[in-house]
mmCIF file of C-alpha atoms in Angstrom:
data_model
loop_
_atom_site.group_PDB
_atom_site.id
_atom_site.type_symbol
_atom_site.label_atom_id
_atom_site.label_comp_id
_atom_site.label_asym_id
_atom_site.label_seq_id
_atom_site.Cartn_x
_atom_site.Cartn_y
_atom_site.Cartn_z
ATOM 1 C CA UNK V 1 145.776 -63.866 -154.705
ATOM 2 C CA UNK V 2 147.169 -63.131 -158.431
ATOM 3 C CA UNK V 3 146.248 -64.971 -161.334
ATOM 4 C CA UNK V 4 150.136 -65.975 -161.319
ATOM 5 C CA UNK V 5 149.926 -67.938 -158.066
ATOM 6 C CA UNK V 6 150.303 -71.435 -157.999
ATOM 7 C CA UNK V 7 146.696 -72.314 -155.818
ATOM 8 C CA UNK V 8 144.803 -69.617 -158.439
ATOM 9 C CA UNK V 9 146.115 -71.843 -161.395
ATOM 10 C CA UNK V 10 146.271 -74.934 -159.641
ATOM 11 C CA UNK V 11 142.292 -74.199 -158.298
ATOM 12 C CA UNK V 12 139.961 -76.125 -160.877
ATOM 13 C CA UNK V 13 142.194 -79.444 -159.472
ATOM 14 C CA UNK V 14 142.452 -78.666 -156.107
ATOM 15 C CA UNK V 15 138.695 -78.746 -156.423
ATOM 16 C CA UNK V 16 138.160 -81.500 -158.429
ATOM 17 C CA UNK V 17 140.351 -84.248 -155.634
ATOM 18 C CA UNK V 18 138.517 -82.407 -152.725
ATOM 19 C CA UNK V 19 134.806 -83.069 -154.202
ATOM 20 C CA UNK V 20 135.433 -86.402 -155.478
ATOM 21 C CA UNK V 21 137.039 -87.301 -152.206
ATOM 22 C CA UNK V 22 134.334 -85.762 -150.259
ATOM 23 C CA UNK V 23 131.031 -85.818 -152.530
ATOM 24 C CA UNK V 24 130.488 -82.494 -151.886
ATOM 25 C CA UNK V 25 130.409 -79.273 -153.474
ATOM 26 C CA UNK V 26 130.226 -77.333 -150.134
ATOM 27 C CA UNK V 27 132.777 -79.255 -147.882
ATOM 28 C CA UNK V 28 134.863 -78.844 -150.914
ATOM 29 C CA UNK V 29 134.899 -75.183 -151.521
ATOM 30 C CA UNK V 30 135.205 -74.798 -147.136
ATOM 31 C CA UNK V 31 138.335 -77.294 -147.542
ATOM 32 C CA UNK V 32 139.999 -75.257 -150.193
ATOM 33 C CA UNK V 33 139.403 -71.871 -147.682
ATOM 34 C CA UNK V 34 141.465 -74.073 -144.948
ATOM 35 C CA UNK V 35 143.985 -74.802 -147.493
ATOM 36 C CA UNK V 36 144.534 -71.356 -148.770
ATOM 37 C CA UNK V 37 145.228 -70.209 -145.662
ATOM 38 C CA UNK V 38 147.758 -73.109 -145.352
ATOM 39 C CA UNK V 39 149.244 -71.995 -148.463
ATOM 40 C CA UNK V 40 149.452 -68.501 -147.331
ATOM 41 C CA UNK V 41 151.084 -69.048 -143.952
ATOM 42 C CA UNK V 42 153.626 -71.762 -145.859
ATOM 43 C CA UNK V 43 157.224 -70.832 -146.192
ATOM 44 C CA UNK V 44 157.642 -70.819 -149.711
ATOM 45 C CA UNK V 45 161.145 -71.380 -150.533
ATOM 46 C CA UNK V 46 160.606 -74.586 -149.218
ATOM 47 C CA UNK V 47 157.952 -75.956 -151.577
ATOM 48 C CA UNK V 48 159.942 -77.440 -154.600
ATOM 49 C CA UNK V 49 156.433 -78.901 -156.494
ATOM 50 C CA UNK V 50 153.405 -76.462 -155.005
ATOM 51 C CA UNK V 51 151.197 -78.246 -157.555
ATOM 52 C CA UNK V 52 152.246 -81.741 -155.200
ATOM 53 C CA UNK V 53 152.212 -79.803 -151.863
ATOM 54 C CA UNK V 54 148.650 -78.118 -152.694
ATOM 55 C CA UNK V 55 147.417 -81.599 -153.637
ATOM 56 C CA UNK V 56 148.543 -83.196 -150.253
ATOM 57 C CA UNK V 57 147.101 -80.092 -148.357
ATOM 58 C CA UNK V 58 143.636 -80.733 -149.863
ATOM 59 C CA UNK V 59 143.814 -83.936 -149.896
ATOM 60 C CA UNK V 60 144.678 -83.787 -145.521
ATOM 61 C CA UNK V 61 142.071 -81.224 -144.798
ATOM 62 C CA UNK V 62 139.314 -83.159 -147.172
ATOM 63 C CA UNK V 63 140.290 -86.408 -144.659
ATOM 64 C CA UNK V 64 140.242 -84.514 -141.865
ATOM 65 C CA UNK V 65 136.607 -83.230 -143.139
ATOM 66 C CA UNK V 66 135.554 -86.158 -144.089
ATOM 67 C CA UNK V 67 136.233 -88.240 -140.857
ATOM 68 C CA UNK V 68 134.338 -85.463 -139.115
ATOM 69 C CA UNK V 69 131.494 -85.856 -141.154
ATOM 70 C CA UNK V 70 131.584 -89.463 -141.131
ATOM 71 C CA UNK V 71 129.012 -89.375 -138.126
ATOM 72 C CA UNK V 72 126.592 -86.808 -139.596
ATOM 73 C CA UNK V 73 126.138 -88.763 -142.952
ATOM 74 C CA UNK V 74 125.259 -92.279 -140.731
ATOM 75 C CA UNK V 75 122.240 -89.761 -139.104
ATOM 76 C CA UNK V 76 121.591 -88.620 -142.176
ATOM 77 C CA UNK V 77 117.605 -89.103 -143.111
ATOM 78 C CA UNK V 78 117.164 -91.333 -146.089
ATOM 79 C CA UNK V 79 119.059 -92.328 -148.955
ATOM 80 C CA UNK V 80 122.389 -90.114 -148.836
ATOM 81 C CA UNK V 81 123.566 -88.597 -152.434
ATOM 82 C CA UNK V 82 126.527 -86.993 -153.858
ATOM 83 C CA UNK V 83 125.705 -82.981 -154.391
ATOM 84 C CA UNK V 84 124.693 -82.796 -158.162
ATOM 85 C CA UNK V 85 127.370 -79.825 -159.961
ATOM 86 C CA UNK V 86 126.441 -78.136 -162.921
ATOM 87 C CA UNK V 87 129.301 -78.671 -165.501
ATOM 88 C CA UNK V 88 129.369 -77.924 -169.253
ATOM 89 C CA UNK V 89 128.919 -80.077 -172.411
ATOM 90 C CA UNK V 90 132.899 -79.686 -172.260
ATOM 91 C CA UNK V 91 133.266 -81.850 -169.381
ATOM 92 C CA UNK V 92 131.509 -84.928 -170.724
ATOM 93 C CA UNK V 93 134.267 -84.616 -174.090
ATOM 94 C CA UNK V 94 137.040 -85.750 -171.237
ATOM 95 C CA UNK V 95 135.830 -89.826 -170.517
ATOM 96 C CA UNK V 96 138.193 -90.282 -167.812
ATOM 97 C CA UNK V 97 136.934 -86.983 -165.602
ATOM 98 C CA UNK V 98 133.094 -87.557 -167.207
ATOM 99 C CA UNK V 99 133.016 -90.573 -165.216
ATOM 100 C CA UNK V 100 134.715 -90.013 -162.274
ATOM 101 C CA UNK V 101 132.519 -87.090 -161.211
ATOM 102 C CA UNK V 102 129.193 -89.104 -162.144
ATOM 103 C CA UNK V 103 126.427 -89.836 -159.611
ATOM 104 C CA UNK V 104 127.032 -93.311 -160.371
ATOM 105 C CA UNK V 105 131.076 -93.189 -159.102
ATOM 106 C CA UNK V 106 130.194 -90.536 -156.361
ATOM 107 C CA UNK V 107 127.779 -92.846 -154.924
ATOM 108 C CA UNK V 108 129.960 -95.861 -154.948
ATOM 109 C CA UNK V 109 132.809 -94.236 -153.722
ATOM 110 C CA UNK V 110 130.388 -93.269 -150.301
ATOM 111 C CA UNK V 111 130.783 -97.031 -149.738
ATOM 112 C CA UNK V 112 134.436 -96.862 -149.093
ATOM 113 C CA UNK V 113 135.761 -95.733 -145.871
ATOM 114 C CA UNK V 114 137.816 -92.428 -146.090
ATOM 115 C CA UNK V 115 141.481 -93.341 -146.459
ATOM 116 C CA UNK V 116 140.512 -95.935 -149.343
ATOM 117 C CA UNK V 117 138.941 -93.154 -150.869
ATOM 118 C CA UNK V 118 141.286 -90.748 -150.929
ATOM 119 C CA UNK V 119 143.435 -93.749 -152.224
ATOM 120 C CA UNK V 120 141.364 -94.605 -154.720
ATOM 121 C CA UNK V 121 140.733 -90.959 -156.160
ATOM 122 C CA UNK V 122 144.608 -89.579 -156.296
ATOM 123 C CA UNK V 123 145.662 -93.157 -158.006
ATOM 124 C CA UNK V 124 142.916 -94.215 -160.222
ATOM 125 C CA UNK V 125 141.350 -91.005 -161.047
ATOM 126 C CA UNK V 126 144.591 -88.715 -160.897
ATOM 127 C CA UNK V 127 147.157 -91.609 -161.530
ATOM 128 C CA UNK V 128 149.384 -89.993 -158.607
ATOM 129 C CA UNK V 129 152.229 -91.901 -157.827
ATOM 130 C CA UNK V 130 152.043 -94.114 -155.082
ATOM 131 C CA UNK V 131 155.175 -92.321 -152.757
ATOM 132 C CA UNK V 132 153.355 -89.013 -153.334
ATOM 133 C CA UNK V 133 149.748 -90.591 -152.106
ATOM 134 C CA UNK V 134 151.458 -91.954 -149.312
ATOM 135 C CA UNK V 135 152.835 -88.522 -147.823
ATOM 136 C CA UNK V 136 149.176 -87.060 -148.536
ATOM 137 C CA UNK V 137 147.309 -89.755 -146.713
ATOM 138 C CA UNK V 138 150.073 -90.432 -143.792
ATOM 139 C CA UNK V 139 150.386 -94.132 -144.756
ATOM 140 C CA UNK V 140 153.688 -96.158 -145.666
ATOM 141 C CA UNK V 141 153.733 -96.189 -149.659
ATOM 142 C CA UNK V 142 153.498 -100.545 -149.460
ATOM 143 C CA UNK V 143 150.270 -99.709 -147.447
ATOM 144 C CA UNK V 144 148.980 -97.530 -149.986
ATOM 145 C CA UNK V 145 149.590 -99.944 -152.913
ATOM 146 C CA UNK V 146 147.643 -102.404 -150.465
ATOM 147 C CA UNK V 147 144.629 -99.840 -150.054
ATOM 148 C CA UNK V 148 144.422 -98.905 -153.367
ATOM 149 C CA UNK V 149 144.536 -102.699 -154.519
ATOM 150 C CA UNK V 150 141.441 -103.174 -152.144
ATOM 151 C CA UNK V 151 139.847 -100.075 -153.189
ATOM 152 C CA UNK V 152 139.899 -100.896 -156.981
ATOM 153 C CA UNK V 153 138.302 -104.237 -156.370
ATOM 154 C CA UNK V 154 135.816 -102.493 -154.146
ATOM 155 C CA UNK V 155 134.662 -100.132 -156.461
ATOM 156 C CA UNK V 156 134.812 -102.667 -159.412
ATOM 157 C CA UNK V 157 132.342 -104.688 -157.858
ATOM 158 C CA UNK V 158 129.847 -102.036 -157.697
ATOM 159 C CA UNK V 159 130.182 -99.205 -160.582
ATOM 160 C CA UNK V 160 128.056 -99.413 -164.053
ATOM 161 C CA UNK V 161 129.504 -102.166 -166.109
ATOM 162 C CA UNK V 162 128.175 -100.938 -169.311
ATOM 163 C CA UNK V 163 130.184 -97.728 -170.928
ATOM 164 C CA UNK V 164 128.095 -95.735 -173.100
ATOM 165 C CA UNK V 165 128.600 -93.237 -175.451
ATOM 166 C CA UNK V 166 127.687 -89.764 -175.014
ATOM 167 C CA UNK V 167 125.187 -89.114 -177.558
ATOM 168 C CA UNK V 168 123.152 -92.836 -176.827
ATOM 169 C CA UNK V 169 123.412 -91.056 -172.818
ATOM 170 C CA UNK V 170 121.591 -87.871 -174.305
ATOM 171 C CA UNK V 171 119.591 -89.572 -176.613
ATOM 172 C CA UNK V 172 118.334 -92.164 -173.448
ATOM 173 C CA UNK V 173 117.672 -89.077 -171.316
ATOM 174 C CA UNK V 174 115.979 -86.929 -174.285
ATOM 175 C CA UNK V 175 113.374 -89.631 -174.463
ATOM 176 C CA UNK V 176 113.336 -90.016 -170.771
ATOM 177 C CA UNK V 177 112.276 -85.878 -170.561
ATOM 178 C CA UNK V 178 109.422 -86.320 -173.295
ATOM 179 C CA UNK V 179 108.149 -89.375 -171.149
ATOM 180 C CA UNK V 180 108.544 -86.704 -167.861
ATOM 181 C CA UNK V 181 106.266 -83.602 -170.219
ATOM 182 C CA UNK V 182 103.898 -86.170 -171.055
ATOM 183 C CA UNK V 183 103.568 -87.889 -168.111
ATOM 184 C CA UNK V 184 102.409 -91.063 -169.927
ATOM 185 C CA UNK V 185 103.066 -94.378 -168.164
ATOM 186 C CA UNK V 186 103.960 -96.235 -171.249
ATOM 187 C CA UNK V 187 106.411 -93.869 -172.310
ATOM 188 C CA UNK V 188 107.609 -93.724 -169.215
ATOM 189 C CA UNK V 189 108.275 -97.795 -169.183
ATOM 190 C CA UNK V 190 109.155 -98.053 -172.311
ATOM 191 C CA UNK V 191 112.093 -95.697 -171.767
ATOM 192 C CA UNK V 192 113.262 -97.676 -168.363
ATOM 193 C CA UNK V 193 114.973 -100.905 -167.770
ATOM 194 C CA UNK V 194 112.546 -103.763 -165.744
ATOM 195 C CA UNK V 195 114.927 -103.747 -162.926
ATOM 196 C CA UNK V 196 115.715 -100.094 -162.806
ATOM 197 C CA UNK V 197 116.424 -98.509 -159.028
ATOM 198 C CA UNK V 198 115.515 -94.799 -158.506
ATOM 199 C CA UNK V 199 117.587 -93.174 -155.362
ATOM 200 C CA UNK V 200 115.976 -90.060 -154.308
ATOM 201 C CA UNK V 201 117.525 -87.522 -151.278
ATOM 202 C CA UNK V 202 115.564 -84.831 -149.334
ATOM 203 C CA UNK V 203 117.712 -85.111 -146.354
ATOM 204 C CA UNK V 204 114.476 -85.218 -144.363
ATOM 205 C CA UNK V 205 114.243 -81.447 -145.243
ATOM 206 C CA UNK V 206 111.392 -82.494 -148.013
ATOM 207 C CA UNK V 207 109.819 -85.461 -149.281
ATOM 208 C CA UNK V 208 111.920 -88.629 -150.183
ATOM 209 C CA UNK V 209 112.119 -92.113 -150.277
ATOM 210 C CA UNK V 210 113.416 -93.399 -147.301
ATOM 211 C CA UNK V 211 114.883 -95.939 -149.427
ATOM 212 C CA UNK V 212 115.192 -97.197 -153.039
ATOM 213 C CA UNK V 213 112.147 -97.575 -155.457
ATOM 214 C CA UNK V 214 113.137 -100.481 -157.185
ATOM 215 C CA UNK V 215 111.316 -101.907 -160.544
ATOM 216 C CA UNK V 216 109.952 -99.744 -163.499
ATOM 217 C CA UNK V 217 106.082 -100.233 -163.040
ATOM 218 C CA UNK V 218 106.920 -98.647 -159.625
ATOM 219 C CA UNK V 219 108.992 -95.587 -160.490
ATOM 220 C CA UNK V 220 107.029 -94.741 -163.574
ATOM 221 C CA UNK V 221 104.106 -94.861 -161.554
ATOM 222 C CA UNK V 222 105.828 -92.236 -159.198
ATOM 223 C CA UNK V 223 107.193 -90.413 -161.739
ATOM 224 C CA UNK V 224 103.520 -90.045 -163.719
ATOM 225 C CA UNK V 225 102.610 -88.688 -160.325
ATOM 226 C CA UNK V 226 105.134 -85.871 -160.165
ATOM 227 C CA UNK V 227 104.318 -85.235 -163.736
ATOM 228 C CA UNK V 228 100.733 -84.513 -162.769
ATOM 229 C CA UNK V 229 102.194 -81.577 -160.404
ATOM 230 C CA UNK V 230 104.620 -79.715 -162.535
ATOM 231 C CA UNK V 231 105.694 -80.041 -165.762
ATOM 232 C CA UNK V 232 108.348 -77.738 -165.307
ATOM 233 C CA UNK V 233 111.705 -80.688 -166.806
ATOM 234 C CA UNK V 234 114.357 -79.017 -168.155
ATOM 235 C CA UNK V 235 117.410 -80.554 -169.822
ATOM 236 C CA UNK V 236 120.863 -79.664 -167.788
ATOM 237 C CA UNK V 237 124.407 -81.226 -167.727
ATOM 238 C CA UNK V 238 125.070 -82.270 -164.065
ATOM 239 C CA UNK V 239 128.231 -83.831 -163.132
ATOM 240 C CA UNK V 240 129.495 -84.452 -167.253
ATOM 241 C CA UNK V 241 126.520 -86.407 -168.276
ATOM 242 C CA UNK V 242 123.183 -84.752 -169.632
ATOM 243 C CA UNK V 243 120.213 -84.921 -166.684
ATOM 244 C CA UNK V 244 116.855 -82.890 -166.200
ATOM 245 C CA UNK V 245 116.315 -80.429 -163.704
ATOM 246 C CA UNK V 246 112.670 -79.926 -162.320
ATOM 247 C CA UNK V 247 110.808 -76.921 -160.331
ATOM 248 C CA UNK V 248 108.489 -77.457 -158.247
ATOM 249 C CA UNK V 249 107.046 -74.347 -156.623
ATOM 250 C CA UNK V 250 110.265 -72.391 -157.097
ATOM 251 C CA UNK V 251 111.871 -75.611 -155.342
ATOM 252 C CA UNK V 252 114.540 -77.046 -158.050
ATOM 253 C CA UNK V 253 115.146 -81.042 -157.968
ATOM 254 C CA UNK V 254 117.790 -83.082 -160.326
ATOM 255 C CA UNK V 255 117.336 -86.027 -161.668
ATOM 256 C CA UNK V 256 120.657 -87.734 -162.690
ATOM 257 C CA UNK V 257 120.679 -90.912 -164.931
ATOM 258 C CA UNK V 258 122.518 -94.408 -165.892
ATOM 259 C CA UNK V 259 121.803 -96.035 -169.369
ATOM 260 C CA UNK V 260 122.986 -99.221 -170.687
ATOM 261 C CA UNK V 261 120.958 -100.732 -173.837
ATOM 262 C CA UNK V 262 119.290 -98.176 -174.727
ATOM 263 C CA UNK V 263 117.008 -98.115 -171.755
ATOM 264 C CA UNK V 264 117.732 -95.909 -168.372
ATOM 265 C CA UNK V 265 118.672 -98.643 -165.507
ATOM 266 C CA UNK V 266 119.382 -96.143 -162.820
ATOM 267 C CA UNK V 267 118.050 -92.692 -161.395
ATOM 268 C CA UNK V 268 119.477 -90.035 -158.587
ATOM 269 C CA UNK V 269 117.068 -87.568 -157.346
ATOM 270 C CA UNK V 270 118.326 -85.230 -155.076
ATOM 271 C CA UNK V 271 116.043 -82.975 -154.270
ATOM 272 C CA UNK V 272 117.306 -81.867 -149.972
ATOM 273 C CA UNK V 273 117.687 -77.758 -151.321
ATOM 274 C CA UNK V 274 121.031 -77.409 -148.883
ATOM 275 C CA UNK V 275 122.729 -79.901 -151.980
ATOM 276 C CA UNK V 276 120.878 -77.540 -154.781
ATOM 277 C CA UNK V 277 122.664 -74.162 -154.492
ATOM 278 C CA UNK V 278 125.072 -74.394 -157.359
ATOM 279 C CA UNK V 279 122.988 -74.770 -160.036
ATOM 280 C CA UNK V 280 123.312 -71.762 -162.059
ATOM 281 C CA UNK V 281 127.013 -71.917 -162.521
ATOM 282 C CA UNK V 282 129.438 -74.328 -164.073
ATOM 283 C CA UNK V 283 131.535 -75.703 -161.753
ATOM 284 C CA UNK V 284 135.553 -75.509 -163.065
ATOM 285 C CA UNK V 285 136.497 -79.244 -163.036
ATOM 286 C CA UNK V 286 139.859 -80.592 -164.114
ATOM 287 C CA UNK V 287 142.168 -84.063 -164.003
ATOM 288 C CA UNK V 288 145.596 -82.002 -164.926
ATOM 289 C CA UNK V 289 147.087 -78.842 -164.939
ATOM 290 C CA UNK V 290 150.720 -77.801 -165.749
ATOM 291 C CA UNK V 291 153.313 -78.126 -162.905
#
């Protein structure tokens, strides 16, 4: 491949509609191998848009992945979480793509079944038009306006209602990593919501809640605990937001956070290792790129 073809420049997208469409890092990159060799095998002269034709390739094989995985994420042990991507500062500048690839968005997008998701991503997150999203997912284009009609209401029902800025976000989770060093339990509540729910996924690989921990005298209790083991937090940006990475043992776990009022009211810990190998570079994430 040269740096002139259309999948090289079009790459950072293609990647960006397979992992929010699939949640997964992995899957995504394997979906992007089938579609290369789709791309290489197509008769060019035929392709008037390759930026459109790439983006209904990936977005066929990532539905054709994510059917087939559809099975192995119901048997999945525990709490099942998006895989956490390293990103730069950069990323969390662009709003629209900051929030789309949060743990908070991933996660409620795993609540929609895989046609409504692919929906859902190409139209709200890369404001495709509706005939276009209808030749990638196979569906009449009235059916698609349906779906994606559903699909909004779906996920507006369950995402974060409160926007915050970026530097309240950092400034939450800077307090939240002092509270983690010190491992003091009023710190610790002080710097979580009453109600907060911590989500935590080992993937029955290593230890996890088999469900969520829900209340702040309970997860600062657990997270005092953990503080008493390693004290080993670093700060990180995972997935455009700022989060903490911690090593245990050589073993690295990410904890991924949502704020609203100054206090942290949600936290993803994903700490199964198979969802922790792309931690040491930034992943190339993108909304647009030039046709």
């Amino acid at each position: 491949m040269t740096a002139q073809d259309p999948f090289v420049a079009h790459r950072g997208l293609l990647f960006t509609v397979a992992y929010e469409i699939l949640g997964s890092a992995a899957d995504a990159e394997d979906v992007l191998q089938e579609s290369w060799l789709r791309w290489a095998g197509a008769d060019r002269a035929e392709v008037r848009d390759p930026r459109s034709y790439l983006v209904r390739t990936v977005t066929r094989q990532s539905l054709n992945r994510l059917r087939t995985l559809a099975r192995r994420r119901e048997e999945y042990v525990g709490e099942w979480l998006p895989e956490p991507l390293l990103t730069s500062p950069d990323v969390a500048e662009d709003v629209e793509l900051a929030e789309s690839v949060s743990m908070a968005v991933l996660t409620v997008l795993e609540t929609l079944g895989p046609t409504e998701r692919a929906v859902f991503v190409l139209r709200e997150v890369f404001d495709l038009p509706y005939g276009e999203i209808a030749e990638a997912v196979g569906r009449p284009a009235a059916t698609v306006r349906q779906i994606a009609r559903r699909a909004r209401a779906h996920v507006a029902a369950r995402r974060p209602r409160v926007t915050v800025s970026r530097s309240e976000q950092q400034a939450v989770v800077e307090r939240f990593l002092l509270a983690l060093r010190t491992g003091r339990l009023q710190e610790l509540l002080d710097v979580m919501a009453p109600d907060v729910v911590m989500i935590t996924d080992g993937g029955g690989v290593v230890a996890a809640g088999l469900t969520p921990f829900h209340g702040a005298e309970l997860v600062a209790g657990l997270l005092a605990r953990a503080s008493e083991i390693t004290s080993d937090f670093a700060p990180v940006w995972l997935n455009g937001a700022p989060a903490i990475r911690i090593d245990l043992d050589g073993e690295p776990s990410t904890v991924s956070a949502t704020v609203a009022d100054g206090r942290i009211t949600g936290l993803y810990v994903v700490r199964n290792p198979h969802k922790l190998t792309r931690l040491d570079e930034p992943a190339q994430l993108t909304l647009s790129c030039p046709r």
